């Protein structure tokens, strides 16, 4: 598999070329003229001098990795080659169980206008088991489900929001397992009120008309009534359902609460809800890469989102969230598997040859850029997060 196609550029063409140096250029005495991994555009001002020097040394060509966006097939191929360690993700089976259960609860609400108490019990068990998994596994964005069919969006979205709310709650309150479990449960249930919204509105591709939007805005309150009628009394769970569309500035719905008047559980769910919606591919829009979604949420901190929650998301995912495919300054390609922590641009990267190494009995090839200061990320190539759940 050749992903980055190295091109051989005659030195006279260097001034009009773009890309990253793929092979170090040095004088016969070993003085480096062009280091590997550096973007050639950085030398724009001095390119004439560099070319002169290379000519004097008898160098005729420079090898460059031209800038390029990876296709979806390339990204799939990279994931195949890099990531085979299911142990560090939330199990696909658990994800499928949650998604299928939300689907069956939706059907039950549509058929019988209620959530049966045994369904709530099953959701509680799934929520607890999901929490256990997510507290163990750092690669949260790699555990999220990808929507394949338009009509499964709400169910997969419920799973993803449950995972993300639990992840963020754990960052804000590490070790508060009971609180995290409740917020995960709230995440699973947060959109159940949508079961009472006409399917044509729910699955409508593109923006809603004013009256359709007014109907859609009723789903938090409908969800709370359904949950209370089925025996849910916990305020942390109910506040996720009722408040996940409230905004920090007071411009949300249904109650237009502001700032800390909005329960924290709902403020966490608001970030998770929008992050998953932005990074989902729908019939009418492409999936936004996680790093753009993080930036967008950060830009809206203090307006739509609680700044503390938005910051927790940035610090825990970093500027290259797990799933980002990057090339390193030495030309190697890998996938980010855990966030940056305090240093937002130095995450842990698993290199492309990791799966093969593991099959050959070796250890996967991780590079923690926080400990490898001689290396850095030279370019962002694409996004490989969200996996097919095969439902
Ligand atoms: Fe919602």
mmCIF file of C-alpha atoms and ligand atoms in Angstrom:
data_model
loop_
_atom_site.group_PDB
_atom_site.id
_atom_site.type_symbol
_atom_site.label_atom_id
_atom_site.label_comp_id
_atom_site.label_asym_id
_atom_site.label_seq_id
_atom_site.Cartn_x
_atom_site.Cartn_y
_atom_site.Cartn_z
ATOM 1 C CA UNK A 1 0.000 0.000 0.000
ATOM 2 C CA UNK A 2 1.491 3.264 -1.030
ATOM 3 C CA UNK A 3 -0.244 6.128 0.669
ATOM 4 C CA UNK A 4 2.076 9.031 0.450
ATOM 5 C CA UNK A 5 3.506 9.033 -3.032
ATOM 6 C CA UNK A 6 6.993 10.443 -2.920
ATOM 7 C CA UNK A 7 7.841 12.622 -5.916
ATOM 8 C CA UNK A 8 11.281 13.332 -7.320
ATOM 9 C CA UNK A 9 11.566 17.077 -7.919
ATOM 10 C CA UNK A 10 14.444 18.582 -9.968
ATOM 11 C CA UNK A 11 16.056 21.295 -7.841
ATOM 12 C CA UNK A 12 15.151 23.986 -10.402
ATOM 13 C CA UNK A 13 11.463 23.201 -9.786
ATOM 14 C CA UNK A 14 11.752 23.386 -6.001
ATOM 15 C CA UNK A 15 10.603 27.012 -5.772
ATOM 16 C CA UNK A 16 7.235 26.124 -7.315
ATOM 17 C CA UNK A 17 6.753 22.795 -5.491
ATOM 18 C CA UNK A 18 4.787 21.932 -2.375
ATOM 19 C CA UNK A 19 5.339 19.155 0.117
ATOM 20 C CA UNK A 20 7.402 17.748 2.931
ATOM 21 C CA UNK A 21 11.020 16.664 2.442
ATOM 22 C CA UNK A 22 10.992 12.851 2.266
ATOM 23 C CA UNK A 23 14.733 12.242 2.263
ATOM 24 C CA UNK A 24 17.361 14.359 3.970
ATOM 25 C CA UNK A 25 19.620 16.423 1.683
ATOM 26 C CA UNK A 26 23.173 16.959 2.922
ATOM 27 C CA UNK A 27 26.502 18.181 1.556
ATOM 28 C CA UNK A 28 29.203 15.548 0.880
ATOM 29 C CA UNK A 29 30.697 16.672 4.223
ATOM 30 C CA UNK A 30 27.457 15.774 6.039
ATOM 31 C CA UNK A 31 26.043 19.261 6.612
ATOM 32 C CA UNK A 32 22.265 19.034 6.346
ATOM 33 C CA UNK A 33 20.783 21.401 3.763
ATOM 34 C CA UNK A 34 17.201 20.158 3.885
ATOM 35 C CA UNK A 35 16.141 18.057 6.891
ATOM 36 C CA UNK A 36 13.622 15.261 6.421
ATOM 37 C CA UNK A 37 10.053 16.037 7.456
ATOM 38 C CA UNK A 38 10.226 19.781 6.884
ATOM 39 C CA UNK A 39 7.669 21.578 4.753
ATOM 40 C CA UNK A 40 9.478 23.009 1.724
ATOM 41 C CA UNK A 41 7.353 26.175 1.868
ATOM 42 C CA UNK A 42 9.260 27.175 5.039
ATOM 43 C CA UNK A 43 12.303 27.822 2.820
ATOM 44 C CA UNK A 44 10.427 30.040 0.399
ATOM 45 C CA UNK A 45 12.570 33.126 1.108
ATOM 46 C CA UNK A 46 15.900 31.300 0.867
ATOM 47 C CA UNK A 47 15.105 28.749 -1.831
ATOM 48 C CA UNK A 48 17.450 30.449 -4.368
ATOM 49 C CA UNK A 49 20.417 30.090 -2.021
ATOM 50 C CA UNK A 50 19.535 26.488 -1.174
ATOM 51 C CA UNK A 51 19.286 25.538 -4.860
ATOM 52 C CA UNK A 52 22.649 27.187 -5.534
ATOM 53 C CA UNK A 53 24.218 25.228 -2.666
ATOM 54 C CA UNK A 54 22.727 21.949 -3.897
ATOM 55 C CA UNK A 55 23.958 22.575 -7.425
ATOM 56 C CA UNK A 56 27.481 23.179 -6.090
ATOM 57 C CA UNK A 57 27.262 19.847 -4.263
ATOM 58 C CA UNK A 58 26.098 18.010 -7.387
ATOM 59 C CA UNK A 59 22.595 17.373 -6.021
ATOM 60 C CA UNK A 60 20.038 17.250 -8.836
ATOM 61 C CA UNK A 61 16.801 16.130 -7.192
ATOM 62 C CA UNK A 62 14.891 16.437 -3.929
ATOM 63 C CA UNK A 63 12.319 13.837 -2.815
ATOM 64 C CA UNK A 64 9.072 15.334 -1.527
ATOM 65 C CA UNK A 65 5.857 13.983 -0.026
ATOM 66 C CA UNK A 66 3.314 16.221 -1.798
ATOM 67 C CA UNK A 67 0.409 17.525 0.307
ATOM 68 C CA UNK A 68 -2.651 15.349 -0.144
ATOM 69 C CA UNK A 69 -5.923 14.403 1.441
ATOM 70 C CA UNK A 70 -6.395 10.688 1.973
ATOM 71 C CA UNK A 71 -9.390 8.972 0.432
ATOM 72 C CA UNK A 72 -11.800 7.018 2.633
ATOM 73 C CA UNK A 73 -10.304 3.777 1.298
ATOM 74 C CA UNK A 74 -6.820 4.935 2.296
ATOM 75 C CA UNK A 75 -8.068 5.736 5.785
ATOM 76 C CA UNK A 76 -9.766 2.342 6.114
ATOM 77 C CA UNK A 77 -6.544 0.691 4.940
ATOM 78 C CA UNK A 78 -4.513 2.578 7.530
ATOM 79 C CA UNK A 79 -6.910 1.604 10.304
ATOM 80 C CA UNK A 80 -6.722 -2.018 9.144
ATOM 81 C CA UNK A 81 -2.951 -1.884 9.262
ATOM 82 C CA UNK A 82 -2.614 -0.042 12.506
ATOM 83 C CA UNK A 83 -5.386 -0.895 14.802
ATOM 84 C CA UNK A 84 -6.237 -4.423 15.718
ATOM 85 C CA UNK A 85 -6.263 -4.198 19.484
ATOM 86 C CA UNK A 86 -9.961 -4.429 20.332
ATOM 87 C CA UNK A 87 -9.032 -4.675 24.033
ATOM 88 C CA UNK A 88 -8.418 -0.979 24.281
ATOM 89 C CA UNK A 89 -11.803 -0.063 22.823
ATOM 90 C CA UNK A 90 -15.305 -0.467 24.143
ATOM 91 C CA UNK A 91 -16.410 -3.846 22.827
ATOM 92 C CA UNK A 92 -18.431 -3.748 19.625
ATOM 93 C CA UNK A 93 -20.881 -6.184 21.175
ATOM 94 C CA UNK A 94 -21.608 -3.769 24.015
ATOM 95 C CA UNK A 95 -22.076 -0.940 21.538
ATOM 96 C CA UNK A 96 -24.479 -3.068 19.487
ATOM 97 C CA UNK A 97 -26.425 -4.081 22.615
ATOM 98 C CA UNK A 98 -26.981 -0.432 23.548
ATOM 99 C CA UNK A 99 -27.938 0.593 20.001
ATOM 100 C CA UNK A 100 -30.378 -2.318 19.604
ATOM 101 C CA UNK A 101 -31.912 -1.654 22.980
ATOM 102 C CA UNK A 102 -32.513 2.024 22.213
ATOM 103 C CA UNK A 103 -34.082 0.911 18.922
ATOM 104 C CA UNK A 104 -36.448 -1.472 20.751
ATOM 105 C CA UNK A 105 -37.373 1.192 23.348
ATOM 106 C CA UNK A 106 -38.205 3.590 20.494
ATOM 107 C CA UNK A 107 -40.420 0.938 18.897
ATOM 108 C CA UNK A 108 -42.147 0.300 22.192
ATOM 109 C CA UNK A 109 -42.829 4.005 22.740
ATOM 110 C CA UNK A 110 -44.277 4.258 19.237
ATOM 111 C CA UNK A 111 -46.449 1.146 19.695
ATOM 112 C CA UNK A 112 -47.521 1.447 23.348
ATOM 113 C CA UNK A 113 -46.772 5.066 24.254
ATOM 114 C CA UNK A 114 -44.554 4.061 27.169
ATOM 115 C CA UNK A 115 -41.228 2.650 28.266
ATOM 116 C CA UNK A 116 -41.779 -0.627 30.093
ATOM 117 C CA UNK A 117 -40.046 -0.736 33.518
ATOM 118 C CA UNK A 118 -38.061 -3.845 32.525
ATOM 119 C CA UNK A 119 -36.662 -1.831 29.623
ATOM 120 C CA UNK A 120 -35.424 0.784 32.091
ATOM 121 C CA UNK A 121 -33.770 -1.993 34.126
ATOM 122 C CA UNK A 122 -32.058 -3.297 31.006
ATOM 123 C CA UNK A 123 -30.885 0.241 30.180
ATOM 124 C CA UNK A 124 -29.493 0.639 33.705
ATOM 125 C CA UNK A 125 -27.519 -2.596 33.364
ATOM 126 C CA UNK A 126 -26.218 -1.604 29.948
ATOM 127 C CA UNK A 127 -25.273 1.829 31.308
ATOM 128 C CA UNK A 128 -23.297 0.296 34.202
ATOM 129 C CA UNK A 129 -21.487 -2.124 31.969
ATOM 130 C CA UNK A 130 -20.709 0.608 29.429
ATOM 131 C CA UNK A 131 -19.332 2.813 32.218
ATOM 132 C CA UNK A 132 -16.999 0.021 33.378
ATOM 133 C CA UNK A 133 -15.653 -0.309 29.834
ATOM 134 C CA UNK A 134 -15.201 3.355 29.203
ATOM 135 C CA UNK A 135 -13.392 3.976 32.485
ATOM 136 C CA UNK A 136 -10.904 1.315 31.434
ATOM 137 C CA UNK A 137 -10.398 2.472 27.849
ATOM 138 C CA UNK A 138 -8.821 5.731 26.839
ATOM 139 C CA UNK A 139 -9.515 5.566 23.091
ATOM 140 C CA UNK A 140 -12.955 6.997 23.414
ATOM 141 C CA UNK A 141 -13.389 8.610 20.010
ATOM 142 C CA UNK A 142 -12.251 5.367 18.382
ATOM 143 C CA UNK A 143 -15.043 3.553 20.228
ATOM 144 C CA UNK A 144 -17.818 5.663 18.744
ATOM 145 C CA UNK A 145 -20.193 4.136 16.211
ATOM 146 C CA UNK A 146 -20.493 5.267 12.622
ATOM 147 C CA UNK A 147 -23.969 5.736 11.167
ATOM 148 C CA UNK A 148 -24.451 3.635 8.023
ATOM 149 C CA UNK A 149 -28.177 4.041 7.396
ATOM 150 C CA UNK A 150 -30.093 7.298 7.887
ATOM 151 C CA UNK A 151 -32.780 5.751 10.097
ATOM 152 C CA UNK A 152 -30.331 4.325 12.635
ATOM 153 C CA UNK A 153 -28.827 7.751 13.414
ATOM 154 C CA UNK A 154 -30.779 8.410 16.630
ATOM 155 C CA UNK A 155 -29.907 5.000 18.106
ATOM 156 C CA UNK A 156 -26.182 5.143 17.317
ATOM 157 C CA UNK A 157 -26.123 8.794 18.390
ATOM 158 C CA UNK A 158 -27.583 7.753 21.778
ATOM 159 C CA UNK A 159 -24.750 5.259 22.274
ATOM 160 C CA UNK A 160 -22.127 7.806 21.219
ATOM 161 C CA UNK A 161 -23.522 10.519 23.503
ATOM 162 C CA UNK A 162 -23.586 8.036 26.404
ATOM 163 C CA UNK A 163 -19.898 7.238 25.821
ATOM 164 C CA UNK A 164 -18.852 10.873 25.421
ATOM 165 C CA UNK A 165 -20.826 12.149 28.425
ATOM 166 C CA UNK A 166 -19.314 9.398 30.583
ATOM 167 C CA UNK A 167 -15.836 10.197 29.264
ATOM 168 C CA UNK A 168 -16.192 13.931 29.989
ATOM 169 C CA UNK A 169 -17.800 13.346 33.395
ATOM 170 C CA UNK A 170 -14.815 11.169 34.295
ATOM 171 C CA UNK A 171 -12.398 13.913 33.242
ATOM 172 C CA UNK A 172 -14.246 16.455 35.411
ATOM 173 C CA UNK A 173 -14.884 14.126 38.370
ATOM 174 C CA UNK A 174 -12.445 11.219 38.182
ATOM 175 C CA UNK A 175 -13.432 8.265 40.317
ATOM 176 C CA UNK A 176 -17.055 9.380 40.869
ATOM 177 C CA UNK A 177 -18.325 6.157 39.360
ATOM 178 C CA UNK A 178 -21.917 6.454 40.506
ATOM 179 C CA UNK A 179 -22.246 9.959 38.999
ATOM 180 C CA UNK A 180 -20.623 8.779 35.773
ATOM 181 C CA UNK A 181 -22.971 5.791 35.584
ATOM 182 C CA UNK A 182 -25.981 8.060 35.925
ATOM 183 C CA UNK A 183 -24.783 10.462 33.273
ATOM 184 C CA UNK A 184 -24.120 7.532 30.918
ATOM 185 C CA UNK A 185 -27.653 6.318 31.548
ATOM 186 C CA UNK A 186 -28.874 9.874 30.817
ATOM 187 C CA UNK A 187 -26.887 9.789 27.571
ATOM 188 C CA UNK A 188 -28.540 6.526 26.493
ATOM 189 C CA UNK A 189 -31.971 7.997 27.252
ATOM 190 C CA UNK A 190 -31.394 11.628 26.246
ATOM 191 C CA UNK A 191 -33.323 11.584 22.944
ATOM 192 C CA UNK A 192 -36.046 9.040 23.784
ATOM 193 C CA UNK A 193 -38.642 11.808 23.432
ATOM 194 C CA UNK A 194 -37.866 11.776 19.704
ATOM 195 C CA UNK A 195 -39.809 8.517 19.479
ATOM 196 C CA UNK A 196 -42.950 10.696 19.658
ATOM 197 C CA UNK A 197 -41.796 13.025 16.880
ATOM 198 C CA UNK A 198 -43.118 12.105 13.395
ATOM 199 C CA UNK A 199 -40.523 10.045 11.500
ATOM 200 C CA UNK A 200 -40.692 12.389 8.485
ATOM 201 C CA UNK A 201 -39.459 15.215 10.716
ATOM 202 C CA UNK A 202 -36.959 13.057 12.605
ATOM 203 C CA UNK A 203 -35.234 11.722 9.501
ATOM 204 C CA UNK A 204 -35.729 14.762 7.293
ATOM 205 C CA UNK A 205 -32.566 15.414 5.329
ATOM 206 C CA UNK A 206 -31.567 19.033 5.794
ATOM 207 C CA UNK A 207 -32.911 21.904 7.864
ATOM 208 C CA UNK A 208 -36.374 21.824 9.434
ATOM 209 C CA UNK A 209 -39.170 24.334 8.774
ATOM 210 C CA UNK A 210 -40.229 26.566 11.660
ATOM 211 C CA UNK A 211 -43.243 24.435 12.697
ATOM 212 C CA UNK A 212 -41.248 21.211 12.315
ATOM 213 C CA UNK A 213 -38.507 22.630 14.515
ATOM 214 C CA UNK A 214 -41.112 23.649 17.106
ATOM 215 C CA UNK A 215 -42.293 20.019 17.205
ATOM 216 C CA UNK A 216 -38.737 18.745 17.430
ATOM 217 C CA UNK A 217 -38.024 21.081 20.356
ATOM 218 C CA UNK A 218 -40.602 19.226 22.426
ATOM 219 C CA UNK A 219 -38.509 16.060 22.599
ATOM 220 C CA UNK A 220 -36.675 16.870 25.880
ATOM 221 C CA UNK A 221 -39.950 17.391 27.777
ATOM 222 C CA UNK A 222 -41.616 14.373 26.171
ATOM 223 C CA UNK A 223 -38.538 12.322 27.084
ATOM 224 C CA UNK A 224 -38.712 13.407 30.724
ATOM 225 C CA UNK A 225 -42.427 12.467 30.964
ATOM 226 C CA UNK A 226 -41.766 9.076 29.420
ATOM 227 C CA UNK A 227 -38.856 8.457 31.805
ATOM 228 C CA UNK A 228 -40.831 9.545 34.890
ATOM 229 C CA UNK A 229 -43.810 7.399 33.852
ATOM 230 C CA UNK A 230 -41.510 4.395 33.588
ATOM 231 C CA UNK A 231 -40.224 4.940 37.134
ATOM 232 C CA UNK A 232 -37.040 6.982 36.597
ATOM 233 C CA UNK A 233 -36.699 9.409 39.514
ATOM 234 C CA UNK A 234 -32.983 10.200 39.540
ATOM 235 C CA UNK A 235 -32.421 13.924 38.974
ATOM 236 C CA UNK A 236 -29.028 13.454 37.292
ATOM 237 C CA UNK A 237 -30.555 11.168 34.672
ATOM 238 C CA UNK A 238 -33.658 13.312 34.184
ATOM 239 C CA UNK A 239 -31.635 16.528 33.853
ATOM 240 C CA UNK A 240 -29.633 15.090 30.943
ATOM 241 C CA UNK A 241 -32.886 14.342 29.133
ATOM 242 C CA UNK A 242 -34.499 17.684 29.944
ATOM 243 C CA UNK A 243 -31.467 19.967 29.589
ATOM 244 C CA UNK A 244 -29.179 18.725 26.818
ATOM 245 C CA UNK A 245 -30.367 21.488 24.443
ATOM 246 C CA UNK A 246 -29.999 24.333 26.945
ATOM 247 C CA UNK A 247 -27.214 26.787 26.172
ATOM 248 C CA UNK A 248 -24.794 28.452 28.595
ATOM 249 C CA UNK A 249 -25.935 31.909 27.383
ATOM 250 C CA UNK A 250 -29.616 31.082 27.928
ATOM 251 C CA UNK A 251 -30.443 30.748 24.231
ATOM 252 C CA UNK A 252 -31.298 27.052 24.285
ATOM 253 C CA UNK A 253 -34.529 25.141 24.880
ATOM 254 C CA UNK A 254 -36.917 24.199 26.442
ATOM 255 C CA UNK A 255 -36.479 26.270 29.627
ATOM 256 C CA UNK A 256 -33.869 28.868 28.485
ATOM 257 C CA UNK A 257 -31.860 28.382 31.657
ATOM 258 C CA UNK A 258 -28.449 30.050 31.845
ATOM 259 C CA UNK A 259 -24.956 29.161 33.062
ATOM 260 C CA UNK A 260 -24.799 27.194 36.272
ATOM 261 C CA UNK A 261 -28.582 27.191 36.543
ATOM 262 C CA UNK A 262 -28.353 24.426 33.957
ATOM 263 C CA UNK A 263 -27.437 21.217 35.806
ATOM 264 C CA UNK A 264 -23.854 20.147 35.130
ATOM 265 C CA UNK A 265 -25.016 16.794 33.748
ATOM 266 C CA UNK A 266 -26.924 18.647 31.019
ATOM 267 C CA UNK A 267 -23.980 20.955 30.273
ATOM 268 C CA UNK A 268 -21.768 17.899 29.762
ATOM 269 C CA UNK A 269 -24.396 16.232 27.577
ATOM 270 C CA UNK A 270 -24.712 19.402 25.453
ATOM 271 C CA UNK A 271 -21.029 19.177 24.488
ATOM 272 C CA UNK A 272 -21.258 15.432 23.820
ATOM 273 C CA UNK A 273 -24.454 15.849 21.802
ATOM 274 C CA UNK A 274 -23.023 18.518 19.497
ATOM 275 C CA UNK A 275 -19.640 16.798 19.136
ATOM 276 C CA UNK A 276 -21.323 13.605 17.947
ATOM 277 C CA UNK A 277 -23.744 15.433 15.645
ATOM 278 C CA UNK A 278 -20.894 17.375 14.004
ATOM 279 C CA UNK A 279 -18.706 14.311 13.519
ATOM 280 C CA UNK A 280 -21.545 12.195 12.086
ATOM 281 C CA UNK A 281 -22.026 11.786 8.372
ATOM 282 C CA UNK A 282 -25.626 12.373 7.369
ATOM 283 C CA UNK A 283 -27.356 12.258 3.997
ATOM 284 C CA UNK A 284 -27.106 16.037 3.790
ATOM 285 C CA UNK A 285 -23.626 16.605 5.205
ATOM 286 C CA UNK A 286 -20.177 15.099 5.546
ATOM 287 C CA UNK A 287 -18.656 14.112 8.859
ATOM 288 C CA UNK A 288 -16.569 16.893 10.375
ATOM 289 C CA UNK A 289 -13.133 15.704 11.558
ATOM 290 C CA UNK A 290 -12.954 15.457 15.374
ATOM 291 C CA UNK A 291 -10.270 18.106 15.611
ATOM 292 C CA UNK A 292 -12.457 20.646 13.792
ATOM 293 C CA UNK A 293 -15.378 19.722 16.061
ATOM 294 C CA UNK A 294 -13.195 20.283 19.149
ATOM 295 C CA UNK A 295 -12.150 23.701 17.796
ATOM 296 C CA UNK A 296 -15.719 24.657 16.985
ATOM 297 C CA UNK A 297 -16.917 23.681 20.473
ATOM 298 C CA UNK A 298 -14.083 25.666 21.995
ATOM 299 C CA UNK A 299 -15.034 28.716 19.914
ATOM 300 C CA UNK A 300 -18.555 28.442 21.269
ATOM 301 C CA UNK A 301 -17.463 28.056 24.897
ATOM 302 C CA UNK A 302 -19.223 30.639 27.053
ATOM 303 C CA UNK A 303 -21.988 31.034 24.451
ATOM 304 C CA UNK A 304 -23.400 27.597 23.764
ATOM 305 C CA UNK A 305 -21.200 25.552 26.071
ATOM 306 C CA UNK A 306 -19.941 25.615 29.625
ATOM 307 C CA UNK A 307 -16.300 26.758 29.208
ATOM 308 C CA UNK A 308 -15.127 24.234 31.813
ATOM 309 C CA UNK A 309 -16.659 21.315 29.940
ATOM 310 C CA UNK A 310 -15.367 22.582 26.575
ATOM 311 C CA UNK A 311 -11.864 22.840 28.069
ATOM 312 C CA UNK A 312 -12.113 19.336 29.526
ATOM 313 C CA UNK A 313 -12.881 18.100 26.020
ATOM 314 C CA UNK A 314 -9.914 19.935 24.520
ATOM 315 C CA UNK A 315 -7.467 18.759 27.192
ATOM 316 C CA UNK A 316 -8.628 15.151 27.046
ATOM 317 C CA UNK A 317 -8.780 14.861 23.250
ATOM 318 C CA UNK A 318 -5.977 17.269 22.313
ATOM 319 C CA UNK A 319 -5.644 19.069 19.007
ATOM 320 C CA UNK A 320 -5.157 15.714 17.272
ATOM 321 C CA UNK A 321 -7.970 13.641 18.810
ATOM 322 C CA UNK A 322 -7.710 9.840 18.737
ATOM 323 C CA UNK A 323 -8.410 8.645 15.220
ATOM 324 C CA UNK A 324 -6.471 11.481 13.567
ATOM 325 C CA UNK A 325 -4.124 10.141 10.924
ATOM 326 C CA UNK A 326 -0.880 12.056 10.914
ATOM 327 C CA UNK A 327 2.545 12.001 9.361
ATOM 328 C CA UNK A 328 5.505 12.549 11.633
ATOM 329 C CA UNK A 329 8.487 14.761 10.942
ATOM 330 C CA UNK A 330 10.529 11.676 9.945
ATOM 331 C CA UNK A 331 7.965 10.734 7.279
ATOM 332 C CA UNK A 332 6.332 7.828 9.124
ATOM 333 C CA UNK A 333 2.535 7.634 9.237
ATOM 334 C CA UNK A 334 0.399 6.633 12.182
ATOM 335 C CA UNK A 335 -2.882 7.053 13.951
ATOM 336 C CA UNK A 336 -3.326 9.011 17.157
ATOM 337 C CA UNK A 337 -4.571 6.670 19.834
ATOM 338 C CA UNK A 338 -4.677 8.842 22.907
ATOM 339 C CA UNK A 339 -5.029 12.563 23.428
ATOM 340 C CA UNK A 340 -2.378 15.101 24.163
ATOM 341 C CA UNK A 341 -2.961 15.711 27.878
ATOM 342 C CA UNK A 342 -1.252 18.970 28.848
ATOM 343 C CA UNK A 343 0.719 19.133 25.603
ATOM 344 C CA UNK A 344 -2.073 19.315 23.064
ATOM 345 C CA UNK A 345 0.085 18.686 20.003
ATOM 346 C CA UNK A 346 2.124 15.730 21.320
ATOM 347 C CA UNK A 347 -0.240 12.745 21.569
ATOM 348 C CA UNK A 348 0.595 9.045 21.441
ATOM 349 C CA UNK A 349 0.742 7.710 17.899
ATOM 350 C CA UNK A 350 0.594 4.075 16.792
ATOM 351 C CA UNK A 351 2.638 3.565 13.665
ATOM 352 C CA UNK A 352 1.336 1.919 10.535
ATOM 353 C CA UNK A 353 3.421 -1.217 10.849
ATOM 354 C CA UNK A 354 2.051 -2.013 14.323
ATOM 355 C CA UNK A 355 -0.385 -4.727 13.342
ATOM 356 C CA UNK A 356 2.239 -6.622 11.376
ATOM 357 C CA UNK A 357 4.722 -6.301 14.237
ATOM 358 C CA UNK A 358 2.172 -7.707 16.630
ATOM 359 C CA UNK A 359 1.397 -10.601 14.290
ATOM 360 C CA UNK A 360 5.119 -11.309 14.115
ATOM 361 C CA UNK A 361 5.209 -11.552 17.908
ATOM 362 C CA UNK A 362 6.521 -8.045 18.584
ATOM 363 C CA UNK A 363 4.956 -5.178 20.449
ATOM 364 C CA UNK A 364 2.850 -2.595 18.631
ATOM 365 C CA UNK A 365 4.891 0.397 17.659
ATOM 366 C CA UNK A 366 3.751 3.298 19.825
ATOM 367 C CA UNK A 367 5.412 6.657 19.898
ATOM 368 C CA UNK A 368 4.548 8.936 22.786
ATOM 369 C CA UNK A 369 5.507 12.304 21.345
ATOM 370 C CA UNK A 370 5.724 13.780 24.829
ATOM 371 C CA UNK A 371 8.831 11.649 25.337
ATOM 372 C CA UNK A 372 10.179 11.930 21.798
ATOM 373 C CA UNK A 373 11.006 15.580 21.532
ATOM 374 C CA UNK A 374 13.054 15.096 18.354
ATOM 375 C CA UNK A 375 9.849 14.180 16.517
ATOM 376 C CA UNK A 376 6.688 16.135 15.899
ATOM 377 C CA UNK A 377 3.533 15.893 13.822
ATOM 378 C CA UNK A 378 4.326 17.396 10.437
ATOM 379 C CA UNK A 379 0.881 17.091 8.883
ATOM 380 C CA UNK A 380 -2.671 16.003 9.498
ATOM 381 C CA UNK A 381 -3.814 13.578 6.793
ATOM 382 C CA UNK A 382 -7.354 12.695 7.710
ATOM 383 C CA UNK A 383 -9.686 11.215 10.226
ATOM 384 C CA UNK A 384 -10.228 7.567 10.999
ATOM 385 C CA UNK A 385 -12.457 7.653 14.042
ATOM 386 C CA UNK A 386 -15.912 6.146 14.406
ATOM 387 C CA UNK A 387 -16.168 2.501 13.533
ATOM 388 C CA UNK A 388 -18.729 0.423 11.752
ATOM 389 C CA UNK A 389 -20.719 -1.473 14.337
ATOM 390 C CA UNK A 390 -22.214 -3.895 11.819
ATOM 391 C CA UNK A 391 -25.771 -3.616 13.090
HETATM 392 FE FE1 LIG B 1 -31.769 15.950 21.632
#
